[in-house]
Coordinates of C-alpha atoms in Angstrom, one line a residue:
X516 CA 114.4 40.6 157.6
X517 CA 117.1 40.9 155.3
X518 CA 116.6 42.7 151.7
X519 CA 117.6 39.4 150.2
X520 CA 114.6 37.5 152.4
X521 CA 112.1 39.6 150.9
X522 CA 113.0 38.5 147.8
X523 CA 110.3 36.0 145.4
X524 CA 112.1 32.9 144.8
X525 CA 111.8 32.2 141.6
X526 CA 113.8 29.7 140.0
X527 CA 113.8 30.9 136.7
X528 CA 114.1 34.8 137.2
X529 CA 115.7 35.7 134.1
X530 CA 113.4 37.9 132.2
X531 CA 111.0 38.7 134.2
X532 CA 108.3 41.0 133.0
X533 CA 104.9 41.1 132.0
X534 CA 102.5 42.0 129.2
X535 CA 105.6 41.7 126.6
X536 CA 102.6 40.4 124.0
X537 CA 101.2 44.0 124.2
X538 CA 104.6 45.3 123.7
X539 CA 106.3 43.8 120.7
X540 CA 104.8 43.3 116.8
X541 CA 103.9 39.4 116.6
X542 CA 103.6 37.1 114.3
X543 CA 100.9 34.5 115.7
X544 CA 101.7 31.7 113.0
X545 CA 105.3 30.5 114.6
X546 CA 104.7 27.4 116.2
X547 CA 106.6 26.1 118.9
X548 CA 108.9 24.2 117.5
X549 CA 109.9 26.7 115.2
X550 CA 110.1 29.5 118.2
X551 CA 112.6 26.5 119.4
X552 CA 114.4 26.9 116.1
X553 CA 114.6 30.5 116.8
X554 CA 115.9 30.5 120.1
X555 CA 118.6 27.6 119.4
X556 CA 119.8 29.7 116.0
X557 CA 119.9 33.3 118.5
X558 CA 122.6 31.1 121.0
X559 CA 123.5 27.8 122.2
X560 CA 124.2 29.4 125.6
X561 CA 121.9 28.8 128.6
X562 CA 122.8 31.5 131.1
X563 CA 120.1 30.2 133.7
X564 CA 121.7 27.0 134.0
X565 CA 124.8 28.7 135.7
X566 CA 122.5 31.5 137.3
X567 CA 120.5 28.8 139.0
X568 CA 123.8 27.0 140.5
X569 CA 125.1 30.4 141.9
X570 CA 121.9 31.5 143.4
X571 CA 121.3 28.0 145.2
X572 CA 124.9 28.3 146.9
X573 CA 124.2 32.1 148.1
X574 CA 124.1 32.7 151.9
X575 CA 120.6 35.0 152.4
X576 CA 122.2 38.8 153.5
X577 CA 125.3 39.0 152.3
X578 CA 125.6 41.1 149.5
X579 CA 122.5 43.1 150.4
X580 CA 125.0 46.1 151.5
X581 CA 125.3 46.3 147.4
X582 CA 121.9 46.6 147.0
X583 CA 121.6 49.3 149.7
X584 CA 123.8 51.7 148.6
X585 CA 123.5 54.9 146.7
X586 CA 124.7 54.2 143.6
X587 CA 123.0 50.9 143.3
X588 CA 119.6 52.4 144.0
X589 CA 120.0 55.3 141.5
X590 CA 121.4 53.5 138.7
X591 CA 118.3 50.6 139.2
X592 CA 115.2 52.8 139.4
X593 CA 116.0 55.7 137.5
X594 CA 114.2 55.0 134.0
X595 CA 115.5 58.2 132.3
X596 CA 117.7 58.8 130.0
X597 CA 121.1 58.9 131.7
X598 CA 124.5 59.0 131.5
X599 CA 125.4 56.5 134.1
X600 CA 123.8 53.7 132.3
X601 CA 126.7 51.3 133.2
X602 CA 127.3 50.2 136.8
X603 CA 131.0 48.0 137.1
X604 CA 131.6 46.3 140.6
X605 CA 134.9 45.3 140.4
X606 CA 137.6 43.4 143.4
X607 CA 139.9 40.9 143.1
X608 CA 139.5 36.5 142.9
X609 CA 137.1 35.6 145.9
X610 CA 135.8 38.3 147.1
X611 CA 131.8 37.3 146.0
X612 CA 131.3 39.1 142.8
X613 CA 129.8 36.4 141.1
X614 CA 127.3 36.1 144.2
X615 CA 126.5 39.7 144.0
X616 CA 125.7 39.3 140.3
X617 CA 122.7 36.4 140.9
X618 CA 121.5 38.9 144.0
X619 CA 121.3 41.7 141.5
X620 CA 119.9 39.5 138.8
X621 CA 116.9 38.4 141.5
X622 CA 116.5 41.9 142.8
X623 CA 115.8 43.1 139.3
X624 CA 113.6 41.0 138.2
X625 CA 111.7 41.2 141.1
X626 CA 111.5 44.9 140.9
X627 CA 110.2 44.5 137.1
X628 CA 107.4 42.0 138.2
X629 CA 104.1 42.9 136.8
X630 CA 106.2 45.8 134.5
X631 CA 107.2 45.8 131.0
X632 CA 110.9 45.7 132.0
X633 CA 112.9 42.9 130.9
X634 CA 115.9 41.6 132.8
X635 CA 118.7 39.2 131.0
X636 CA 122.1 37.8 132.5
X637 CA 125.1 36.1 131.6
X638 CA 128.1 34.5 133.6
X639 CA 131.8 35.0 131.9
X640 CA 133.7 31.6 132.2
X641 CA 137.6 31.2 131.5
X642 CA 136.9 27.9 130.8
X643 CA 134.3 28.4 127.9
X644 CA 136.3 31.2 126.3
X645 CA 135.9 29.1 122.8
X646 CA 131.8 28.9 123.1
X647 CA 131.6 32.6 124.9
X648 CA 132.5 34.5 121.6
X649 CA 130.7 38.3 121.7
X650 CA 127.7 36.4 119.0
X651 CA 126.9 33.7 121.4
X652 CA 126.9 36.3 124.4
X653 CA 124.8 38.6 123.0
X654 CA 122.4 36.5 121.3
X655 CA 122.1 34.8 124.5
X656 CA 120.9 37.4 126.3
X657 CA 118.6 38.1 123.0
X658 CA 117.1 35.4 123.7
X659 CA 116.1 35.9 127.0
X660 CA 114.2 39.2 126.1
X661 CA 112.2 37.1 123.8
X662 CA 111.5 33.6 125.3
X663 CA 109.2 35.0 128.0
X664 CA 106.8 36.5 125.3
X665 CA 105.8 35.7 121.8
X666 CA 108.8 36.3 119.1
X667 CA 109.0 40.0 117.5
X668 CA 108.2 40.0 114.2
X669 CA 111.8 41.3 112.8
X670 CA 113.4 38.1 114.7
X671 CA 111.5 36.0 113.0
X672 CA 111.8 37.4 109.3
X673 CA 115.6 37.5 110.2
X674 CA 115.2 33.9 111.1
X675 CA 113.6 32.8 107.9
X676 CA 115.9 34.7 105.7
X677 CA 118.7 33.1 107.4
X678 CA 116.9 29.7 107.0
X679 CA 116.9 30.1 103.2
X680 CA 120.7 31.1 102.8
X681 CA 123.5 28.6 102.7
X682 CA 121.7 25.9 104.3
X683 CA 120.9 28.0 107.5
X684 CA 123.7 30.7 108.1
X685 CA 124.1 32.4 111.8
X686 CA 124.3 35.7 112.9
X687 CA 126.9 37.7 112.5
X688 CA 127.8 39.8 115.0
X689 CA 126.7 43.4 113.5
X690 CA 123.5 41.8 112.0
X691 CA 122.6 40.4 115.9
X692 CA 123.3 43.6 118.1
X693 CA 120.9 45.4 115.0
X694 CA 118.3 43.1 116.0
X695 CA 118.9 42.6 120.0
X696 CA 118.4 47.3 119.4
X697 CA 115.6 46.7 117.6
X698 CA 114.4 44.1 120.3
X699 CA 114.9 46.5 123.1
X700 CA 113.3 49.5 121.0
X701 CA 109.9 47.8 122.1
X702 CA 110.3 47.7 125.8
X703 CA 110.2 50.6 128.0
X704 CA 113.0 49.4 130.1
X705 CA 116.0 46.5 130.0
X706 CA 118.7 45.0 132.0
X707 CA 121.7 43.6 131.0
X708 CA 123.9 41.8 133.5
X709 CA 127.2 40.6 132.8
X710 CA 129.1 38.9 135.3
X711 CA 133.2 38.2 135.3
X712 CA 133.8 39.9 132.2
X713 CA 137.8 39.9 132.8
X714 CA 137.3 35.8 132.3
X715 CA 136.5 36.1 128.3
X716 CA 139.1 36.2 126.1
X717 CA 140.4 40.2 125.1
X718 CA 138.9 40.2 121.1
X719 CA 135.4 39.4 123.0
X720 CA 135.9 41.9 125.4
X721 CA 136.7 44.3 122.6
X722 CA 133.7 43.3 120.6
X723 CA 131.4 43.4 123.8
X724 CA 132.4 46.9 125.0
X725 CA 131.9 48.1 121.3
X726 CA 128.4 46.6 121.2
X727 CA 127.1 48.0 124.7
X728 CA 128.5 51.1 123.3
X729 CA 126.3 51.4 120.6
X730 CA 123.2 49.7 122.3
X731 CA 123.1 52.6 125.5
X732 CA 123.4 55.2 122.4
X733 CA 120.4 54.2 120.9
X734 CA 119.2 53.3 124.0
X735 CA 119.3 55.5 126.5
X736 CA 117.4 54.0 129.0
X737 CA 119.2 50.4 129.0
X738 CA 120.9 50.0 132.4
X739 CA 124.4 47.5 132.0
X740 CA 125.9 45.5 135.2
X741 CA 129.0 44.4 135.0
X742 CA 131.7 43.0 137.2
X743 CA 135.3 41.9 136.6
X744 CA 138.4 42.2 138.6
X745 CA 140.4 45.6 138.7
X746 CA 142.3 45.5 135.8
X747 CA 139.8 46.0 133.6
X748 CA 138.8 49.4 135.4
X749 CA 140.8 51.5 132.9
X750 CA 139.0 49.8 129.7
X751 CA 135.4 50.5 131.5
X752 CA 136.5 54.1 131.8
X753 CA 137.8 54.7 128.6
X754 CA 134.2 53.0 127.2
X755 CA 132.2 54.5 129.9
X756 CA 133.5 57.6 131.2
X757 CA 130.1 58.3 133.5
X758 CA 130.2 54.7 134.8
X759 CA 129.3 54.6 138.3
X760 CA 132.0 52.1 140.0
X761 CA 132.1 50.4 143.3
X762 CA 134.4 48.5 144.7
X763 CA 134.1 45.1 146.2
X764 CA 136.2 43.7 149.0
X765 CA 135.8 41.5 151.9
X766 CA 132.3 42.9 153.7
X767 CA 133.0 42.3 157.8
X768 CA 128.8 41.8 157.8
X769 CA 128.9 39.1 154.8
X770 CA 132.1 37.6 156.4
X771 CA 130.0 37.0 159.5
X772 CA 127.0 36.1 157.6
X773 CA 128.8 33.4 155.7
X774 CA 130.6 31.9 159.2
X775 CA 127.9 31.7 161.2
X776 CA 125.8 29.7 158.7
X777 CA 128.6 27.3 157.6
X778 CA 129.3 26.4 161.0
X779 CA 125.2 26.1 161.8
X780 CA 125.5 23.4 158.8
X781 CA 128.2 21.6 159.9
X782 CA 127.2 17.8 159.8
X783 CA 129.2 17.2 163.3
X784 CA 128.3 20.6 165.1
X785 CA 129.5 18.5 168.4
X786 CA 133.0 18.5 167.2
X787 CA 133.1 22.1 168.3
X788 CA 132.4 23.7 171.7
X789 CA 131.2 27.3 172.1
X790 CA 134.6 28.5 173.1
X791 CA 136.0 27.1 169.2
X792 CA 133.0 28.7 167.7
X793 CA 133.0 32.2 169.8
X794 CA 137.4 32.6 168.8
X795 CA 136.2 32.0 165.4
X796 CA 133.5 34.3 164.6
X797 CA 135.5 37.1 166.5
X798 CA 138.8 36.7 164.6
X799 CA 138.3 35.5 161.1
X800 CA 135.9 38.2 160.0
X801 CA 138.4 41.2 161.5
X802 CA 141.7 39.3 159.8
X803 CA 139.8 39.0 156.3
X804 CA 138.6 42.3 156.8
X805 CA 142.0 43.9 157.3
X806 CA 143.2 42.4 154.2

């Protein structure tokens, strides 16, 4: 069985951890529709929406050699405070980082289950450069560490006091990565995973490197994900000189992987004959690999 198979599949695995109530200061008065408020004024981003399309299209085993490496394994269970807070898998267009982002989004949160460790992801998109700003980005993944439990006390004063100014002002950015510290001050452990970060615009990826920055120096023991394509290399460096970094390129084992099940789901499998199928899987996944 492949790590990947072992896996719970959960639909909704953002954020998941247990016992958060025990965890966090509450305030029991906020009713549901005002937690709603909350959540709406923290981001109009819905990261699971996109997380949910990309882990429905993944091919079970490939990517698990990511999971199975070194580097992966220390960074994900050491708890400590660290200096390699920040793993960056980086390759160029096509190669399956986005893929390897849901795996590693599922394989956390199913390591946290029954823990207070929260997980929280978001997918870069060129095309929603305008809505992506560094606010919307980090509040949504703010609001993932608060929608699986009831909503920390200093959220919701922030909320109300924000209510009561100029008709209902947002978050700026300093004011929101104050309270997503504050946020991940009450759990013992969190995850943050962001996927493509080449595809937002350069001022957010400015304003995002300068926020992680100050989040993994006042808390130690966040662990950050990120992918992107090689370019960006030099900037994760110069943010994150301990950054553990691993390269992703065409995996001979995923290329198989991938082959073998798109041609078992061809809708006219009788349109090919072994001899098609056997020239296939021996040449494709050495050519791609050589690349």
């Amino acid at each position: 069985m492949t790590t990947h198979g072992k896996f719970t599949n959960k639909i909704n695995s953002f954020n998941s951890f247990n016992s958060i109530n025990s965890a966090v200061n509450i305030n029991a008065t906020v009713t549901g529709d005002e937690r709603r408020q909350i959540l709406r004024w923290l981001s109009p981003l819905d990261p699971q929406q996109r997380h949910h399309a990309v882990r429905t299209n993944r091919f079970d085993g490939v990517g698990d050699w990511l999971l199975e490496t070194s580097e992966f394994r220390k960074w994900s269970n050491s708890n400590s405070e660290s200096d390699q807070a920040v793993l960056f898998c980086y390759g160029n267009p096509g190669v399956g980082k986005t893929h390897l982002s849901s795996l590693v989004i599922d394989y956390l949160c199913d390591q946290a289950e029954g823990k207070d460790i929260a997980v929280a992801g978001l997918y870069c998109d060129f095309k929603d450069q305008q809505e992506q700003s560094a606010s919307s980005m980090l509040g949504a993944i703010l609001k993932q560490l608060v929608n699986r439990g009831e909503t920390p006390e200093h959220v919701q004063q922030a909320f109300q006091k924000a209510k009561k100014e100029f008709g209902g002002r947002s978050l700026r950015l300093p004011d929101l990565v104050d309270i997503l510290k504050k946020t991940i001050a009450l759990l013992p452990q969190v995850f943050i995973c962001l996927d493509a970060l080449d595809e937002s615009a350069p001022r957010t990826q400015l304003e995002l490197f300068r926020s992680l920055q100050n989040i993994i120096r006042e808390s130690p023991s966040t662990r950050v994900f990120l992918t992107g394509r090689p370019h960006i290399r030099k900037e994760i460096e110069k943010r994150f000189s301990q950054a553990v970094m691993i390269p992703i390129s065409p995996f001979q084992q995923d290329i198989q992987i991938f082959l073998e099940t798109s041609l078992d789901r061809d809708p006219e499998p009788d349109a090919m004959d072994d001899n098609l199928r056997t020239d296939i899987m021996r040449t494709i996944p050495t050519t791609i690999s050589a690349m």
